[in-house]
XYZ file of C-alpha atoms in Angstrom:
780
model
C 43.353 165.526 122.781
C 42.838 162.785 120.098
C 44.356 163.162 117.031
C 41.184 162.006 114.955
C 39.133 164.371 112.837
C 35.823 165.767 113.821
C 32.410 163.804 113.158
C 30.955 164.642 109.928
C 27.767 163.879 108.745
C 27.572 161.022 105.808
C 28.419 162.906 102.583
C 29.481 166.016 103.943
C 32.486 167.826 101.893
C 34.841 170.756 102.878
C 34.722 174.202 101.330
C 36.421 173.889 97.996
C 39.370 175.759 97.339
C 40.950 176.913 94.026
C 42.962 173.750 92.931
C 44.857 173.728 89.917
C 44.850 169.836 88.709
C 47.321 168.919 86.301
C 46.898 166.377 83.339
C 47.573 162.714 83.810
C 50.617 160.866 82.592
C 50.895 157.578 82.109
C 53.688 154.560 82.307
C 52.925 151.298 80.827
C 52.704 148.338 80.972
C 54.845 147.105 83.388
C 55.192 142.795 84.587
C 53.068 141.551 87.342
C 52.968 138.416 88.755
C 49.970 136.568 87.693
C 46.571 135.784 89.920
C 47.896 138.468 92.234
C 45.583 141.406 92.960
C 47.717 143.355 95.169
C 50.337 145.585 93.303
C 52.409 145.944 96.637
C 55.553 144.771 94.932
C 57.747 147.719 94.669
C 59.516 148.448 91.163
C 61.851 150.332 89.878
C 59.885 154.168 89.507
C 58.820 153.991 93.425
C 62.607 154.603 94.253
C 61.995 158.249 93.071
C 59.214 158.457 95.997
C 61.616 160.881 97.945
C 61.518 163.273 94.612
C 57.559 163.711 95.551
C 57.355 165.215 98.670
C 55.539 168.708 98.819
C 57.472 171.455 96.636
C 59.307 168.532 95.463
C 60.892 168.144 91.551
C 58.746 164.998 91.081
C 59.744 161.778 88.956
C 62.039 162.378 85.904
C 59.021 162.540 82.947
C 61.803 162.148 80.479
C 63.402 158.746 81.979
C 63.232 155.942 80.018
C 62.048 152.051 81.664
C 62.026 148.451 80.737
C 58.513 147.587 80.499
C 57.160 144.386 80.254
C 58.899 141.734 78.044
C 61.812 144.465 78.739
C 60.119 146.765 76.190
C 61.459 150.242 76.830
C 58.194 152.082 77.603
C 58.448 156.349 78.544
C 55.676 158.372 80.376
C 53.370 159.839 77.806
C 50.394 162.535 78.322
C 47.302 160.679 78.640
C 45.012 160.601 76.096
C 41.349 161.075 78.185
C 39.016 163.329 75.642
C 37.355 166.821 77.305
C 33.886 166.622 77.228
C 31.146 169.122 77.759
C 30.724 168.482 81.854
C 34.530 167.718 81.667
C 36.248 170.613 79.832
C 39.638 169.455 80.979
C 39.334 165.792 80.270
C 41.193 164.914 83.531
C 37.881 162.936 85.625
C 36.787 160.280 82.703
C 37.820 156.419 83.409
C 41.155 155.996 81.891
C 41.821 152.765 79.492
C 44.783 151.696 80.371
C 44.374 148.350 78.084
C 44.369 150.544 74.621
C 46.788 150.037 72.219
C 48.051 146.790 74.017
C 48.537 143.585 72.713
C 46.509 140.915 75.345
C 50.050 139.428 76.502
C 51.387 142.932 76.896
C 47.859 144.115 79.056
C 47.735 140.630 81.062
C 49.474 140.397 84.423
C 50.290 144.303 84.287
C 50.634 147.405 86.405
C 50.649 150.496 85.432
C 51.941 154.123 86.748
C 49.516 157.431 86.653
C 50.952 160.889 87.487
C 49.546 164.605 88.124
C 50.445 167.218 89.774
C 48.480 169.277 91.825
C 48.511 172.825 93.080
C 47.218 174.641 95.602
C 47.025 178.279 96.850
C 46.982 176.980 100.656
C 46.904 174.509 102.962
C 43.752 172.411 102.515
C 42.175 168.787 102.095
C 40.367 167.667 98.882
C 37.745 164.559 98.473
C 38.044 162.412 95.358
C 36.193 159.425 94.498
C 38.265 156.734 92.427
C 37.875 153.705 90.726
C 40.611 151.036 89.382
C 40.194 147.582 87.428
C 42.288 145.736 89.108
C 44.060 146.481 92.662
C 45.309 149.883 92.850
C 47.357 151.951 95.241
C 47.854 155.798 95.524
C 50.828 157.982 97.169
C 50.280 161.808 97.655
C 53.694 163.598 98.292
C 55.119 160.544 98.936
C 52.791 158.376 101.243
C 51.244 155.926 100.715
C 47.447 156.797 101.575
C 45.823 153.921 99.702
C 46.299 149.668 98.904
C 43.328 148.254 96.881
C 44.476 144.175 96.936
C 41.587 143.274 95.259
C 40.118 141.763 91.875
C 37.490 144.010 90.665
C 35.682 146.082 87.518
C 35.947 149.719 87.337
C 33.227 151.234 88.979
C 32.595 154.902 89.401
C 33.408 156.682 92.983
C 34.327 152.654 94.896
C 36.655 154.485 97.055
C 36.535 157.687 98.767
C 39.677 159.465 99.895
C 40.659 162.704 101.441
C 43.406 163.902 100.153
C 45.374 166.374 102.344
C 47.027 169.119 100.218
C 49.634 171.289 101.213
C 50.036 174.669 99.814
C 52.103 174.715 96.192
C 53.106 171.963 94.249
C 51.793 168.639 95.294
C 52.669 165.114 93.670
C 49.941 162.262 93.083
C 51.038 158.645 91.788
C 48.850 155.939 91.363
C 49.506 152.097 90.422
C 47.088 149.841 89.035
C 47.080 146.523 88.049
C 45.718 144.198 85.857
C 44.946 140.234 85.868
C 43.587 140.474 82.433
C 40.959 142.004 79.885
C 39.473 145.343 80.880
C 42.253 147.135 82.882
C 41.187 151.058 83.856
C 40.850 153.881 86.640
C 39.522 156.869 87.698
C 39.117 159.821 89.379
C 36.850 162.166 90.154
C 37.210 166.020 91.884
C 33.884 167.465 90.851
C 32.363 168.100 93.685
C 28.348 168.162 91.794
C 29.337 164.631 90.371
C 30.513 164.033 94.108
C 26.925 165.029 95.405
C 25.049 162.981 92.986
C 27.074 159.770 93.610
C 26.614 160.738 97.253
C 22.868 160.787 96.825
C 23.084 157.077 94.876
C 24.849 155.911 97.565
C 22.294 156.816 99.915
C 19.299 155.462 98.277
C 21.342 152.497 97.999
C 22.390 152.272 101.611
C 18.230 152.508 102.547
C 17.345 149.823 100.191
C 20.103 147.566 101.620
C 18.741 148.047 104.772
C 15.460 147.652 104.334
C 16.543 144.211 102.819
C 18.821 143.239 105.663
C 15.708 144.322 108.017
C 13.458 141.976 106.357
C 15.794 139.057 106.177
C 15.836 139.079 109.940
C 12.569 139.221 110.173
C 12.243 136.611 108.134
C 14.288 134.508 110.333
C 12.955 134.902 113.416
C 10.976 131.694 115.103
C 7.842 131.771 116.404
C 9.217 132.080 120.496
C 10.874 135.345 119.043
C 14.029 133.402 119.084
C 16.790 133.546 116.478
C 18.955 130.009 115.407
C 22.444 131.138 115.424
C 24.798 128.784 118.065
C 21.119 128.868 120.127
C 23.113 125.632 121.948
C 25.737 127.659 123.352
C 24.501 131.055 123.607
C 20.531 130.910 124.153
C 20.312 134.242 124.165
C 23.239 135.832 122.459
C 22.059 135.828 118.927
C 18.384 137.113 119.799
C 19.460 140.166 121.696
C 22.048 140.913 118.534
C 19.057 140.586 116.299
C 16.629 142.349 118.634
C 19.149 145.262 119.111
C 20.163 145.430 114.861
C 15.916 146.044 114.201
C 15.743 148.263 117.446
C 18.840 150.429 115.849
C 17.142 149.932 112.353
C 14.019 151.867 113.306
C 11.491 149.112 114.532
C 9.621 150.396 117.118
C 10.139 148.982 120.771
C 6.481 147.913 120.723
C 6.525 146.234 117.707
C 5.685 142.179 117.789
C 9.053 141.101 116.693
C 10.826 143.176 118.862
C 8.427 142.207 121.893
C 8.452 138.461 121.354
C 12.533 139.223 121.222
C 12.187 140.841 124.528
C 10.221 138.021 126.323
C 12.190 135.464 125.122
C 15.400 137.276 126.207
C 13.879 138.252 129.978
C 12.553 134.277 130.510
C 15.773 132.983 131.216
C 18.833 134.939 132.704
C 22.072 135.180 130.091
C 25.123 132.328 130.924
C 27.537 134.259 128.793
C 29.347 137.416 128.608
C 28.715 137.896 124.682
C 24.986 137.340 125.766
C 24.703 139.609 128.603
C 26.432 142.374 126.594
C 23.823 142.421 123.767
C 21.113 141.837 126.152
C 22.170 145.199 127.556
C 22.464 146.886 124.472
C 18.921 145.438 123.360
C 17.037 146.343 126.256
C 18.670 149.905 126.802
C 17.538 150.476 122.907
C 14.178 150.059 123.848
C 14.157 153.211 125.914
C 11.593 151.184 128.361
C 12.740 152.032 132.103
C 10.327 148.925 132.801
C 13.568 146.820 131.552
C 16.013 148.599 134.091
C 15.451 145.692 136.922
C 16.454 142.988 134.265
C 19.539 145.443 133.197
C 20.701 146.174 136.861
C 20.868 142.317 137.248
C 22.915 141.599 134.131
C 25.094 144.234 135.193
C 25.777 142.701 138.512
C 26.656 139.139 136.205
C 28.830 141.154 134.305
C 30.182 143.059 137.301
C 30.871 139.569 139.406
C 32.364 137.688 136.070
C 34.866 140.524 135.534
C 38.836 139.709 135.814
C 39.904 143.044 134.847
C 38.634 142.031 131.564
C 36.015 139.519 130.605
C 36.011 135.694 129.178
C 33.210 133.489 128.384
C 32.901 133.515 131.347
C 34.652 130.752 132.067
C 38.789 130.233 130.384
C 41.326 133.466 130.169
C 40.107 136.509 129.607
C 39.945 137.997 125.726
C 39.314 141.503 123.688
C 36.723 139.947 121.999
C 34.516 139.489 125.028
C 35.644 142.298 126.772
C 34.575 144.924 124.003
C 30.876 143.462 124.370
C 31.207 143.603 128.316
C 32.085 147.274 127.611
C 29.256 147.800 125.099
C 26.961 146.700 127.619
C 28.043 148.362 130.325
C 27.720 151.613 128.417
C 24.234 150.614 127.549
C 23.703 150.683 131.077
C 25.599 153.715 132.057
C 23.682 155.523 128.796
C 20.192 154.185 130.548
C 20.890 155.802 133.806
C 22.021 152.716 135.773
C 24.799 152.617 137.750
C 28.323 151.174 136.607
C 31.078 151.998 139.250
C 33.500 153.796 138.263
C 36.439 151.192 139.406
C 35.056 149.026 136.954
C 35.459 151.044 134.107
C 38.902 151.801 135.717
C 40.168 148.135 135.770
C 38.448 147.436 132.846
C 41.130 149.941 131.072
C 44.216 149.114 133.311
C 43.617 145.510 131.275
C 42.554 146.509 128.219
C 45.821 148.655 128.073
C 48.126 145.577 128.618
C 46.892 143.892 125.382
C 48.391 146.915 123.290
C 51.845 146.088 121.717
C 54.370 148.502 121.081
C 53.104 149.551 117.506
C 49.432 150.730 118.466
C 47.858 147.360 117.769
C 46.175 144.704 119.957
C 45.666 141.335 119.824
C 42.674 138.775 120.483
C 44.862 138.105 123.861
C 48.036 139.472 125.675
C 50.353 136.957 123.832
C 47.901 137.214 120.357
C 49.450 138.929 117.555
C 47.686 142.196 116.471
C 44.641 142.597 114.061
C 42.064 144.493 112.674
C 38.915 143.358 114.085
C 41.070 142.987 117.186
C 42.271 146.341 117.348
C 38.913 147.993 116.991
C 37.883 145.848 119.480
C 40.805 147.130 121.753
C 39.707 151.192 120.975
C 36.121 150.543 121.455
C 37.022 149.558 125.013
C 39.240 152.173 125.664
C 36.441 154.665 124.036
C 33.894 153.732 126.358
C 36.025 153.931 129.345
C 37.438 157.325 128.402
C 33.520 158.271 127.833
C 33.005 156.848 131.679
C 35.918 158.410 133.250
C 36.967 161.842 131.212
C 35.039 164.206 133.617
C 36.471 162.118 136.630
C 39.383 164.204 138.180
C 40.599 161.137 140.094
C 41.341 159.565 136.609
C 43.146 162.152 135.229
C 46.408 159.887 134.878
C 44.751 156.952 133.630
C 42.330 159.066 131.113
C 45.744 160.709 129.655
C 47.021 157.177 129.139
C 43.977 155.863 127.697
C 44.049 159.295 125.000
C 47.717 158.016 124.217
C 46.781 154.637 123.743
C 43.586 155.845 121.434
C 46.111 157.786 119.410
C 48.516 154.685 118.707
C 45.659 152.486 118.227
C 44.206 154.378 115.592
C 47.663 155.136 113.568
C 47.718 151.218 113.762
C 44.627 151.026 111.814
C 45.713 153.982 109.252
C 48.867 152.738 108.291
C 47.112 148.948 107.946
C 43.825 150.575 106.322
C 41.618 147.803 104.570
C 37.671 147.657 104.817
C 38.058 144.350 102.603
C 40.150 142.527 104.759
C 40.311 141.643 108.459
C 44.192 143.532 108.456
C 46.833 141.119 109.645
C 43.466 138.657 111.013
C 41.176 135.906 109.326
C 38.838 136.870 106.835
C 36.249 135.201 108.579
C 35.729 138.557 110.436
C 35.329 140.970 108.534
C 32.288 142.072 109.007
C 32.382 142.115 113.076
C 35.938 144.214 111.689
C 33.960 146.908 110.017
C 31.165 146.925 113.006
C 34.128 147.279 115.154
C 35.293 150.186 112.406
C 31.516 151.667 113.376
C 32.050 152.011 116.846
C 35.447 153.486 117.008
C 34.199 155.942 114.736
C 31.364 156.511 116.825
C 33.395 156.411 120.296
C 36.186 158.774 118.982
C 33.390 160.833 117.455
C 35.685 160.758 113.928
C 34.364 160.357 110.262
C 37.840 159.430 108.755
C 40.813 157.450 110.309
C 43.595 159.346 108.360
C 42.650 160.225 104.958
C 40.358 157.683 104.728
C 36.674 157.950 105.260
C 35.513 154.747 107.074
C 31.780 154.730 106.559
C 32.468 155.146 103.055
C 34.684 152.746 102.191
C 33.313 150.005 104.603
C 29.249 151.453 102.807
C 31.089 150.449 99.205
C 32.197 147.430 100.004
C 29.218 145.974 101.907
C 26.887 147.069 99.597
C 27.584 144.542 96.763
C 28.215 141.883 99.165
C 24.506 141.864 100.343
C 22.713 138.322 99.286
C 19.759 137.697 97.157
C 17.483 137.445 100.680
C 18.745 140.350 102.120
C 21.138 138.673 104.071
C 24.883 138.885 104.457
C 27.243 136.418 104.859
C 30.574 134.948 104.287
C 32.171 131.888 103.019
C 31.019 130.514 106.666
C 27.785 131.325 106.255
C 26.626 132.604 109.493
C 24.085 135.023 107.588
C 22.298 136.331 111.200
C 25.354 137.664 112.706
C 27.014 139.160 109.614
C 23.694 140.429 108.899
C 23.615 142.135 111.881
C 26.934 143.627 112.054
C 26.359 145.122 108.273
C 22.930 146.663 109.353
C 24.848 148.140 112.332
C 27.649 149.528 110.262
C 25.497 151.219 108.074
C 23.061 152.519 110.546
C 25.637 153.618 112.603
C 24.208 152.282 115.522
C 27.073 152.868 118.052
C 26.733 157.164 116.665
C 23.141 156.889 117.301
C 23.371 155.976 121.350
C 25.036 159.009 121.052
C 22.676 161.731 119.750
C 23.231 161.460 116.306
C 20.101 161.469 114.360
C 18.717 157.593 113.501
C 16.929 156.976 110.839
C 13.325 155.939 111.502
C 11.515 152.989 109.109
C 8.604 154.472 107.557
C 7.691 151.658 105.374
C 5.384 152.065 102.440
C 4.037 149.797 99.771
C 2.570 150.105 96.438
C 3.416 152.474 93.634
C 1.641 154.483 90.732
C 1.589 152.562 87.302
C 0.494 154.899 84.583
C -0.367 151.660 82.768
C -2.200 150.526 85.126
C -6.435 151.715 85.585
C -5.995 152.522 89.547
C -2.942 152.670 91.851
C -3.226 151.773 95.547
C -0.818 153.148 98.121
C -0.075 152.265 101.944
C 2.252 153.479 104.502
C 2.539 152.865 108.541
C 1.658 149.747 110.626
C -0.570 150.045 113.303
C -2.909 151.801 111.876
C -1.954 151.623 107.950
C -2.981 154.248 106.036
C -4.111 153.214 103.070
C -4.659 155.558 99.583
C -5.956 155.665 95.991
C -2.622 157.672 94.783
C -3.465 157.761 91.084
C -5.547 157.159 87.803
C -4.049 155.078 85.059
C -3.272 157.431 81.882
C -5.746 155.179 79.653
C -8.447 155.148 82.640
C -7.943 159.045 82.776
C -9.106 159.236 78.865
C -11.483 157.036 78.542
C -13.581 158.290 82.118
C -12.835 161.874 82.811
C -16.018 164.171 82.140
C -15.307 166.443 78.457
C -15.427 169.436 80.330
C -13.027 168.747 83.381
C -9.815 167.045 82.003
C -7.292 167.537 84.224
C -9.678 167.344 87.415
C -10.188 163.810 88.132
C -12.623 161.402 88.034
C -16.045 161.759 89.796
C -15.939 158.543 92.497
C -19.281 157.203 94.191
C -16.784 155.554 96.409
C -14.154 153.659 97.335
C -14.064 150.003 98.682
C -10.568 148.915 100.372
C -10.662 144.878 100.693
C -8.432 142.749 102.682
C -7.966 139.363 101.831
C -10.851 139.774 98.783
C -13.468 141.367 101.310
C -14.033 144.428 102.414
C -13.342 146.261 105.540
C -13.441 149.643 104.659
C -15.580 151.843 102.359
C -14.842 155.582 101.461
C -17.423 157.563 100.224
C -16.988 160.056 97.030
C -19.208 163.164 96.010
C -19.935 162.356 92.374
C -21.644 165.613 92.048
C -17.948 167.237 91.424
C -14.317 166.163 90.368
C -12.295 165.478 93.211
C -9.263 168.070 92.541
C -6.630 166.193 95.184
C -8.801 164.200 96.835
C -7.516 160.602 97.873
C -10.078 158.822 99.679
C -7.422 157.991 102.332
C -8.462 155.023 105.606
C -6.758 153.469 108.140
C -6.921 149.949 108.625
C -6.230 147.883 111.797
C -5.424 144.385 111.758
C -6.193 141.188 114.179
C -3.035 139.992 114.461
C 0.615 140.881 113.179
C 1.294 138.877 109.921
C 1.237 139.371 106.214
C -1.938 140.576 104.369
C -3.067 141.316 100.994
C -4.632 144.484 100.220
C -6.822 145.755 97.106
C -9.275 148.476 96.139
C -12.027 148.537 94.240
C -13.072 152.291 92.859
C -16.809 152.931 91.844
C -16.900 155.992 89.083
C -19.883 157.597 87.695
C -19.899 158.444 83.930
C -20.559 161.483 82.325
C -24.184 162.580 80.785
C -25.987 161.225 78.614
C -25.657 157.969 79.620
C -24.528 158.212 83.502
C -23.205 154.480 84.792
C -21.020 153.114 87.126
C -17.937 152.011 86.232
C -15.896 149.515 88.537
C -12.145 149.527 88.589
C -10.313 147.207 90.578
C -6.115 147.588 91.797
C -3.363 145.161 91.857
C -2.560 143.703 94.974
C -0.272 144.781 97.355
C 1.167 142.614 100.046
C 1.848 144.324 103.750
C 3.359 143.347 106.572
C 2.223 144.133 109.940
C 4.465 144.134 112.966
C 4.120 147.039 115.342
C 0.617 144.897 116.626
C 1.505 142.467 119.292
C -0.410 139.378 118.668
C -1.191 138.277 122.393
C -1.243 134.339 121.534
C 1.993 133.830 119.690
C 3.955 136.765 122.378
C 3.114 134.309 124.674
C 5.427 131.484 123.238
C 8.723 133.467 124.432
C 7.673 132.555 127.606
C 6.186 128.997 127.184
C 9.891 127.734 127.906
C 9.170 128.339 131.796
C 5.784 126.373 131.707
C 7.587 123.103 130.424
C 7.229 120.363 132.762
C 10.554 118.946 130.335
C 12.940 121.901 130.357
C 14.558 120.223 133.741
C 13.197 116.740 133.421
C 15.238 113.917 132.594
C 14.141 111.759 129.824
C 15.175 110.058 126.696
C 13.766 110.370 122.928
C 13.580 108.230 120.334
C 11.891 108.153 116.440
C 10.949 105.776 113.550
C 13.234 107.148 111.365
C 15.421 110.629 111.384
C 16.782 112.945 108.456
C 20.216 114.165 108.812
C 21.331 117.001 111.521
C 17.631 116.243 112.876
C 17.718 113.489 115.592
C 14.564 113.011 117.617
C 16.391 114.870 120.914
C 15.998 118.376 118.911
C 12.012 118.162 119.345
C 12.352 118.437 123.244
C 15.502 120.848 123.179
C 13.839 124.207 124.634
C 14.356 125.513 121.215
C 11.693 126.421 118.508
C 14.686 126.849 116.429
C 15.607 123.579 116.241
C 13.731 120.115 115.125
C 12.898 116.608 114.484
C 12.428 115.671 110.955
C 11.542 112.140 110.175
C 13.597 110.794 106.607
C 12.138 111.852 103.523
C 10.058 109.254 102.666
C 6.394 108.241 102.718
C 4.707 106.347 105.786
C 3.310 107.219 109.458
C 6.000 108.731 111.143
C 6.636 108.106 114.882
C 8.015 110.304 117.881
C 8.776 109.131 121.368
C 9.247 110.229 124.883
C 10.603 108.241 127.414
C 10.669 109.597 131.202
C 13.240 108.315 133.275
C 11.084 109.993 136.067
C 7.361 110.851 135.509
C 5.988 114.177 135.268
C 2.152 115.251 135.645
C 0.911 117.247 133.239
C -3.045 118.014 131.459
C -1.526 119.425 127.865
C 0.369 118.314 125.293
C 1.566 120.892 122.710
C 3.427 120.557 119.852
C 5.000 123.086 117.161
C 5.660 122.321 113.725
C 8.918 121.672 112.482
C 10.354 124.634 110.215
C 14.184 123.400 109.555
C 14.585 127.032 107.359
C 13.233 129.586 108.697
C 12.394 131.967 106.005
C 10.759 128.925 103.959
C 7.849 127.527 105.859
C 7.182 125.518 102.857
C 10.824 123.582 102.895
C 10.107 120.671 104.831
C 6.103 118.271 104.595
C 3.833 119.645 107.517
C 1.688 117.566 109.563
C -1.821 118.003 109.257
C -3.254 115.245 111.591
C -1.577 113.660 114.421
C -2.289 111.041 117.290
C -0.865 111.036 120.835
C -0.578 107.900 122.723
C -0.020 108.162 126.766
C 1.658 105.616 128.863
C 1.248 103.242 125.962
C -2.439 103.484 126.102
C -3.940 103.032 123.003
C -7.786 102.548 123.454
C -7.243 106.275 124.840
C -5.193 107.806 122.516
C -6.016 111.306 120.981
C -6.313 111.973 117.211
C -6.097 115.797 116.674
C -5.983 118.229 113.318
C -3.117 120.349 113.090
C -3.449 123.845 113.365
C -3.028 125.603 110.233
C -0.656 128.283 110.912
C 2.636 126.771 110.971
C 3.551 129.278 113.801
C 1.112 128.516 115.996
C 1.498 125.642 118.177
C -1.346 122.660 118.155
C -2.305 122.144 121.716
C -3.707 118.745 122.763
C -5.601 118.693 125.686
C -5.306 115.326 127.626
C -8.533 115.819 130.022
C -7.603 115.820 132.997
C -3.808 115.088 134.813
C -2.046 112.310 133.940
C 1.107 111.017 135.585
C 3.080 110.882 132.273
C 6.087 108.062 131.869
C 5.823 107.436 128.058
C 4.167 109.629 125.032
C 4.150 108.481 121.658
C 2.915 110.958 118.569
C 1.909 109.479 115.430
C 2.098 111.697 111.923
C -1.202 110.262 110.249
C -1.156 112.857 107.523
C 0.748 115.648 105.855
C 0.821 118.352 102.874
C 4.523 117.793 101.048
C 7.182 120.110 101.261
C 8.809 121.755 98.111
C 12.218 120.766 99.151
C 11.624 117.628 101.857
C 8.502 116.120 100.167
C 7.966 113.652 103.059
C 9.973 114.723 106.017
C 7.806 116.141 108.731
C 8.229 117.081 112.227
C 8.455 118.773 115.145
C 10.363 121.856 116.215
C 9.331 121.063 120.464
C 6.886 119.037 122.408
C 5.967 120.472 125.361
C 4.225 119.256 128.377
C 2.110 121.912 130.771
C 0.188 121.715 133.890
C -2.518 124.288 133.109
C -4.696 123.495 136.520
């Protein structure tokens, strides 16, 4: 039996008990090292923790101490004031800086103590906040260590207190680096429910913004850019998996382009193969099972007990992803032999240290991210082998290892840092905690609610564009890790309800003449949601106040053109009528909507009045664009993919050499230097190829900012230096689409020169233009 708590829905609370909370006592200030956010240094009071066992006498509240600057201090009852909402005054924020001179409250620590009397053994959720770092002990046991500099935010930590029958002792230590200094503990169920609701709203908003960021960084061929030279399919597979887990439909354009891009080439690395299995499995599409079966064969062939890149020594990071990929295949109904899981478990068990932690390799010291990885692998193996009687002995060893690993995480609990490891991997570590919580079916690791704690850390770290990044950047993978954590993606595989992205647009504005709203995708439903207060006063018929306005018709516009007209009935007030319509679009992309409402006024001077809504922008994604979706597999038709050639250019911007315009990736590009004049790109074949079409894609150095660099509008193509037969073409206006140059007939191409003749300046790089990819195809 695994020693973990049952999985609870976010925000669920145990039944309240009759608990008596004693008043707060304060002991302050003590000296603290300057600039140190951690309050781990043991002071004299902590020698009394043995007196704070369940039922014990607790600390001596009459004892004197030497505080900061050797000034004598003693325990004092807190001066927290009662309010109507908090008659005991024990849940307000405690101002620990009050009454202290600046030199006494800076670089200082305070202790807070209170008793909690419980009629029986029970648990109690509390919400905590502190300025700055804090530690918390219950009955002499350290439950929480927060080594950060931060302002006090209500309910930033969520902790389950395991109360014992009788008297319990709560001790808190709070540090201060300077300025404000405070602490708060909330144990009121109603306030906790309100804060939970606020957090859920914030989490949903953060997920929406994170999804928008990922969508904005996808390239026209369906790929994402991060480390594509090392792992062509890796980030794309991870992003597609994340979008599916975040509620995008499997048939949506971004997902379909990503899937087709992945299917065009088999993965060559463990990370990529595993993430592809997860992405394909998340589509629930049986048509992808043959692709999944082929990747499973690759992974099994690469297995050496555990997994590597597949070159080099086995490591736990590759191994955990392989386990997740194989699990996705098994959940999709594909066969993964018991021996694969058994060998995997045996190998990973050998990575576990005596203290329960796991390292990157056998000889590596344990870290939080790798311990979460080891538990993930063993959790997947346990899931696969638990019903196999022949594996009973192995399953018991796995269970013992899981308990030891969870205990390692409990003793070193943190969601702000990667325990004992590199903080570059904090988002990766948090996603690891999500997998541990889901695979082991636990809402808590010790007294810690891993989801609440992690969400509270992730939300303020989200960037202005919806991304999550670290000091090392890496926004694309870190955004995926954050979204998968917030969506609890692994649990969703196991049957926990998954949030559906019901995308809506517009809002009611009482100050506007009329408000327009829309929801859905393909089709998109649009409707008139309300009329403004002034509009109703001005145009409602005198005897019909409250009954609405008499509408002749509503015209819906896309890009300023009327695309749908819904007739009204001006012979009567409309009541709850909203004149809804469903719109369909020719292709995926952004569209600007508006509506025009024609009213009839009251007699005797009956006339028509036209009201217009403010425009709203919608994103259509579930409609597959057949032209651009073909880009995902264009690399299989590109004659340069396996050819030998060299490239050159008249100039090149830093980091964008000419070779990147022929590297089989739309996510990289050649850019000319940021200067005026016609830039030239040259291809010299080492072995000629026969082609009849040249395709050129605009450079897009920043995926989510198409106007970052200049854009070419006219180019000249010269084949084999034959200037007399040069071809001048106008560029396709849409930066996401390729400009095609038919050569008229098949040519044996030895030399290709493309000259940029005209361009539209960029916003950041005014005159730097270039190509994401130049392709040669033979279409007949």
